[in-house]
Amino acid sequence: DDLVKKRAQKEPPTDEEGKLLESLTTQRRSLEEVRRQLPSEGITVNDLFEWLKGLYRKGHIEIEVRKRD
């Protein structure tokens, strides 16, 4: 029971992660599409990866990776 509860617990997102989380939907989207949805200008792909990694580790998002055609 304790393990199930721990898996269900989510750490709160940081301010930057929260903005990213608000811009995400259940639809599949490219990183560039996600980056354009964010309110701040000048967000690098590296910043975006770090925020996504944090949200994934905290249990807020799932990440799907696929090879380009």
CSV table of N, CA and C in Angstrom, one decimal:
chain,number,residue,atom,x,y,z
A,1,ASP,N,0.8,-1.2,0.0
A,1,ASP,CA,0.0,0.0,0.0
A,1,ASP,C,0.9,1.3,0.0
A,2,ASP,N,1.9,1.2,0.8
A,2,ASP,CA,2.8,2.4,0.9
A,2,ASP,C,3.5,2.7,-0.5
A,3,LEU,N,3.9,1.7,-1.2
A,3,LEU,CA,4.5,1.8,-2.5
A,3,LEU,C,3.5,2.4,-3.5
A,4,VAL,N,2.3,2.0,-3.5
A,4,VAL,CA,1.2,2.5,-4.4
A,4,VAL,C,1.0,4.0,-4.1
A,5,LYS,N,0.9,4.3,-2.8
A,5,LYS,CA,0.7,5.7,-2.4
A,5,LYS,C,1.9,6.6,-2.9
A,6,LYS,N,3.1,6.1,-2.7
A,6,LYS,CA,4.3,6.9,-3.1
A,6,LYS,C,4.3,7.1,-4.6
A,7,ARG,N,3.9,6.1,-5.4
A,7,ARG,CA,3.9,6.2,-6.8
A,7,ARG,C,2.8,7.2,-7.3
A,8,ALA,N,1.8,7.3,-6.5
A,8,ALA,CA,0.7,8.2,-6.9
A,8,ALA,C,1.0,9.7,-6.5
A,9,GLN,N,1.9,9.9,-5.5
A,9,GLN,CA,2.2,11.2,-5.1
A,9,GLN,C,3.0,12.0,-6.2
A,10,LYS,N,2.7,13.2,-6.3
A,10,LYS,CA,3.4,14.0,-7.3
A,10,LYS,C,4.0,15.2,-6.6
A,11,GLU,N,5.3,15.5,-6.9
A,11,GLU,CA,5.9,16.7,-6.4
A,11,GLU,C,5.3,17.9,-7.2
A,12,PRO,N,5.2,19.0,-6.5
A,12,PRO,CA,4.6,20.2,-7.2
A,12,PRO,C,5.6,20.7,-8.3
A,13,PRO,N,5.1,21.1,-9.4
A,13,PRO,CA,6.0,21.6,-10.5
A,13,PRO,C,6.6,23.0,-10.1
A,14,THR,N,7.8,23.3,-10.6
A,14,THR,CA,8.3,24.7,-10.5
A,14,THR,C,7.5,25.6,-11.3
A,15,ASP,N,7.8,26.9,-11.2
A,15,ASP,CA,7.0,27.9,-11.9
A,15,ASP,C,7.2,27.7,-13.4
A,16,GLU,N,8.4,27.4,-13.9
A,16,GLU,CA,8.7,27.2,-15.3
A,16,GLU,C,8.0,25.9,-15.8
A,17,GLU,N,8.1,24.8,-14.9
A,17,GLU,CA,7.4,23.6,-15.3
A,17,GLU,C,5.9,23.7,-15.3
A,18,GLY,N,5.4,24.6,-14.4
A,18,GLY,CA,3.9,24.8,-14.4
A,18,GLY,C,3.4,25.5,-15.6
A,19,LYS,N,4.2,26.4,-16.1
A,19,LYS,CA,3.8,27.1,-17.4
A,19,LYS,C,3.8,26.1,-18.6
A,20,LEU,N,4.9,25.2,-18.6
A,20,LEU,CA,4.9,24.2,-19.6
A,20,LEU,C,3.8,23.2,-19.4
A,21,LEU,N,3.5,22.8,-18.2
A,21,LEU,CA,2.4,21.8,-18.0
A,21,LEU,C,1.1,22.4,-18.5
A,22,GLU,N,0.8,23.7,-18.2
A,22,GLU,CA,-0.4,24.3,-18.7
A,22,GLU,C,-0.5,24.3,-20.2
A,23,SER,N,0.6,24.4,-20.9
A,23,SER,CA,0.6,24.4,-22.4
A,23,SER,C,0.4,23.1,-23.0
A,24,LEU,N,0.6,22.0,-22.3
A,24,LEU,CA,0.5,20.7,-22.8
A,24,LEU,C,-0.9,20.2,-22.9
A,25,THR,N,-1.2,19.3,-23.9
A,25,THR,CA,-2.5,18.7,-24.0
A,25,THR,C,-2.2,17.2,-24.2
A,26,THR,N,-3.3,16.5,-24.3
A,26,THR,CA,-3.2,15.0,-24.5
A,26,THR,C,-2.9,14.7,-26.0
A,27,GLN,N,-2.8,15.6,-26.9
A,27,GLN,CA,-2.5,15.4,-28.3
A,27,GLN,C,-1.0,15.2,-28.4
A,28,ARG,N,-0.6,14.5,-29.4
A,28,ARG,CA,0.8,14.4,-29.7
A,28,ARG,C,1.3,15.6,-30.4
A,29,ARG,N,2.4,16.1,-29.9
A,29,ARG,CA,2.9,17.4,-30.5
A,29,ARG,C,4.4,17.3,-30.5
A,30,SER,N,5.0,18.0,-31.5
A,30,SER,CA,6.5,18.1,-31.5
A,30,SER,C,7.0,19.1,-30.5
A,31,LEU,N,8.3,19.0,-30.2
A,31,LEU,CA,8.9,19.9,-29.2
A,31,LEU,C,8.8,21.3,-29.7
A,32,GLU,N,8.9,21.5,-31.0
A,32,GLU,CA,8.8,22.9,-31.5
A,32,GLU,C,7.4,23.4,-31.3
A,33,GLU,N,6.4,22.6,-31.5
A,33,GLU,CA,5.0,23.1,-31.3
A,33,GLU,C,4.8,23.4,-29.8
A,34,VAL,N,5.4,22.6,-28.9
A,34,VAL,CA,5.2,22.9,-27.5
A,34,VAL,C,6.0,24.2,-27.2
A,35,ARG,N,7.2,24.3,-27.7
A,35,ARG,CA,8.0,25.5,-27.4
A,35,ARG,C,7.2,26.8,-27.9
A,36,ARG,N,6.6,26.8,-29.0
A,36,ARG,CA,5.8,27.9,-29.5
A,36,ARG,C,4.6,28.3,-28.6
A,37,GLN,N,4.1,27.3,-28.0
A,37,GLN,CA,2.9,27.5,-27.1
A,37,GLN,C,3.2,28.2,-25.8
A,38,LEU,N,4.5,28.2,-25.4
A,38,LEU,CA,4.9,28.7,-24.1
A,38,LEU,C,4.9,30.3,-24.2
A,39,PRO,N,4.5,30.9,-23.1
A,39,PRO,CA,4.4,32.4,-23.1
A,39,PRO,C,5.7,33.1,-23.2
A,40,SER,N,6.8,32.5,-22.8
A,40,SER,CA,8.1,33.2,-22.8
A,40,SER,C,8.8,33.1,-24.2
A,41,GLU,N,9.4,34.1,-24.6
A,41,GLU,CA,10.2,34.1,-25.8
A,41,GLU,C,11.7,33.7,-25.4
A,42,GLY,N,12.4,33.1,-26.3
A,42,GLY,CA,13.8,32.8,-26.0
A,42,GLY,C,14.0,31.5,-25.2
A,43,ILE,N,13.0,30.6,-25.2
A,43,ILE,CA,13.2,29.4,-24.4
A,43,ILE,C,14.0,28.4,-25.4
A,44,THR,N,15.1,27.9,-24.8
A,44,THR,CA,15.9,27.0,-25.6
A,44,THR,C,15.4,25.6,-25.6
A,45,VAL,N,15.8,24.8,-26.5
A,45,VAL,CA,15.4,23.4,-26.5
A,45,VAL,C,15.9,22.7,-25.3
A,46,ASN,N,17.1,23.1,-24.9
A,46,ASN,CA,17.7,22.5,-23.6
A,46,ASN,C,16.9,22.8,-22.4
A,47,ASP,N,16.4,24.1,-22.3
A,47,ASP,CA,15.5,24.4,-21.2
A,47,ASP,C,14.3,23.5,-21.2
A,48,LEU,N,13.7,23.4,-22.4
A,48,LEU,CA,12.5,22.6,-22.6
A,48,LEU,C,12.7,21.2,-22.1
A,49,PHE,N,13.8,20.6,-22.6
A,49,PHE,CA,14.2,19.2,-22.2
A,49,PHE,C,14.3,19.1,-20.7
A,50,GLU,N,14.9,20.0,-20.0
A,50,GLU,CA,15.1,20.0,-18.6
A,50,GLU,C,13.7,20.1,-17.8
A,51,TRP,N,12.9,20.9,-18.3
A,51,TRP,CA,11.5,21.0,-17.7
A,51,TRP,C,10.7,19.8,-17.9
A,52,LEU,N,10.8,19.2,-19.1
A,52,LEU,CA,10.1,18.0,-19.4
A,52,LEU,C,10.6,16.8,-18.5
A,53,LYS,N,11.9,16.8,-18.4
A,53,LYS,CA,12.6,15.8,-17.6
A,53,LYS,C,12.1,15.9,-16.1
A,54,GLY,N,12.0,17.1,-15.6
A,54,GLY,CA,11.5,17.3,-14.3
A,54,GLY,C,10.1,16.9,-14.1
A,55,LEU,N,9.2,17.3,-15.0
A,55,LEU,CA,7.8,16.9,-15.0
A,55,LEU,C,7.6,15.4,-15.0
A,56,TYR,N,8.5,14.7,-15.9
A,56,TYR,CA,8.4,13.3,-16.0
A,56,TYR,C,8.8,12.6,-14.6
A,57,ARG,N,9.9,13.1,-14.1
A,57,ARG,CA,10.3,12.5,-12.8
A,57,ARG,C,9.4,12.7,-11.6
A,58,LYS,N,8.6,13.8,-11.7
A,58,LYS,CA,7.7,14.2,-10.7
A,58,LYS,C,6.3,13.5,-10.9
A,59,GLY,N,6.2,12.8,-12.1
A,59,GLY,CA,4.9,12.0,-12.3
A,59,GLY,C,3.8,12.8,-13.0
A,60,HIS,N,4.1,14.0,-13.6
A,60,HIS,CA,3.1,14.8,-14.2
A,60,HIS,C,2.9,14.5,-15.7
A,61,ILE,N,3.9,13.9,-16.4
A,61,ILE,CA,3.7,13.7,-17.8
A,61,ILE,C,4.3,12.3,-18.2
A,62,GLU,N,3.9,11.9,-19.3
A,62,GLU,CA,4.5,10.7,-20.0
A,62,GLU,C,5.2,11.2,-21.2
A,63,ILE,N,6.3,10.5,-21.5
A,63,ILE,CA,7.1,10.9,-22.7
A,63,ILE,C,7.1,9.8,-23.7
A,64,GLU,N,6.8,10.0,-24.9
A,64,GLU,CA,6.8,9.0,-26.0
A,64,GLU,C,7.9,9.5,-27.0
A,65,VAL,N,8.8,8.5,-27.4
A,65,VAL,CA,9.8,8.9,-28.3
A,65,VAL,C,9.7,8.0,-29.5
A,66,ARG,N,9.9,8.5,-30.7
A,66,ARG,CA,9.8,7.7,-31.9
A,66,ARG,C,10.8,8.2,-32.9
A,67,LYS,N,11.2,7.3,-33.8
A,67,LYS,CA,12.1,7.6,-34.8
A,67,LYS,C,11.4,8.3,-36.0
A,68,ARG,N,12.1,9.3,-36.5
A,68,ARG,CA,11.6,10.1,-37.6
A,68,ARG,C,11.5,9.2,-38.9
A,69,ASP,N,10.6,9.5,-39.7
A,69,ASP,CA,10.5,8.7,-41.0
A,69,ASP,C,11.5,9.3,-42.0
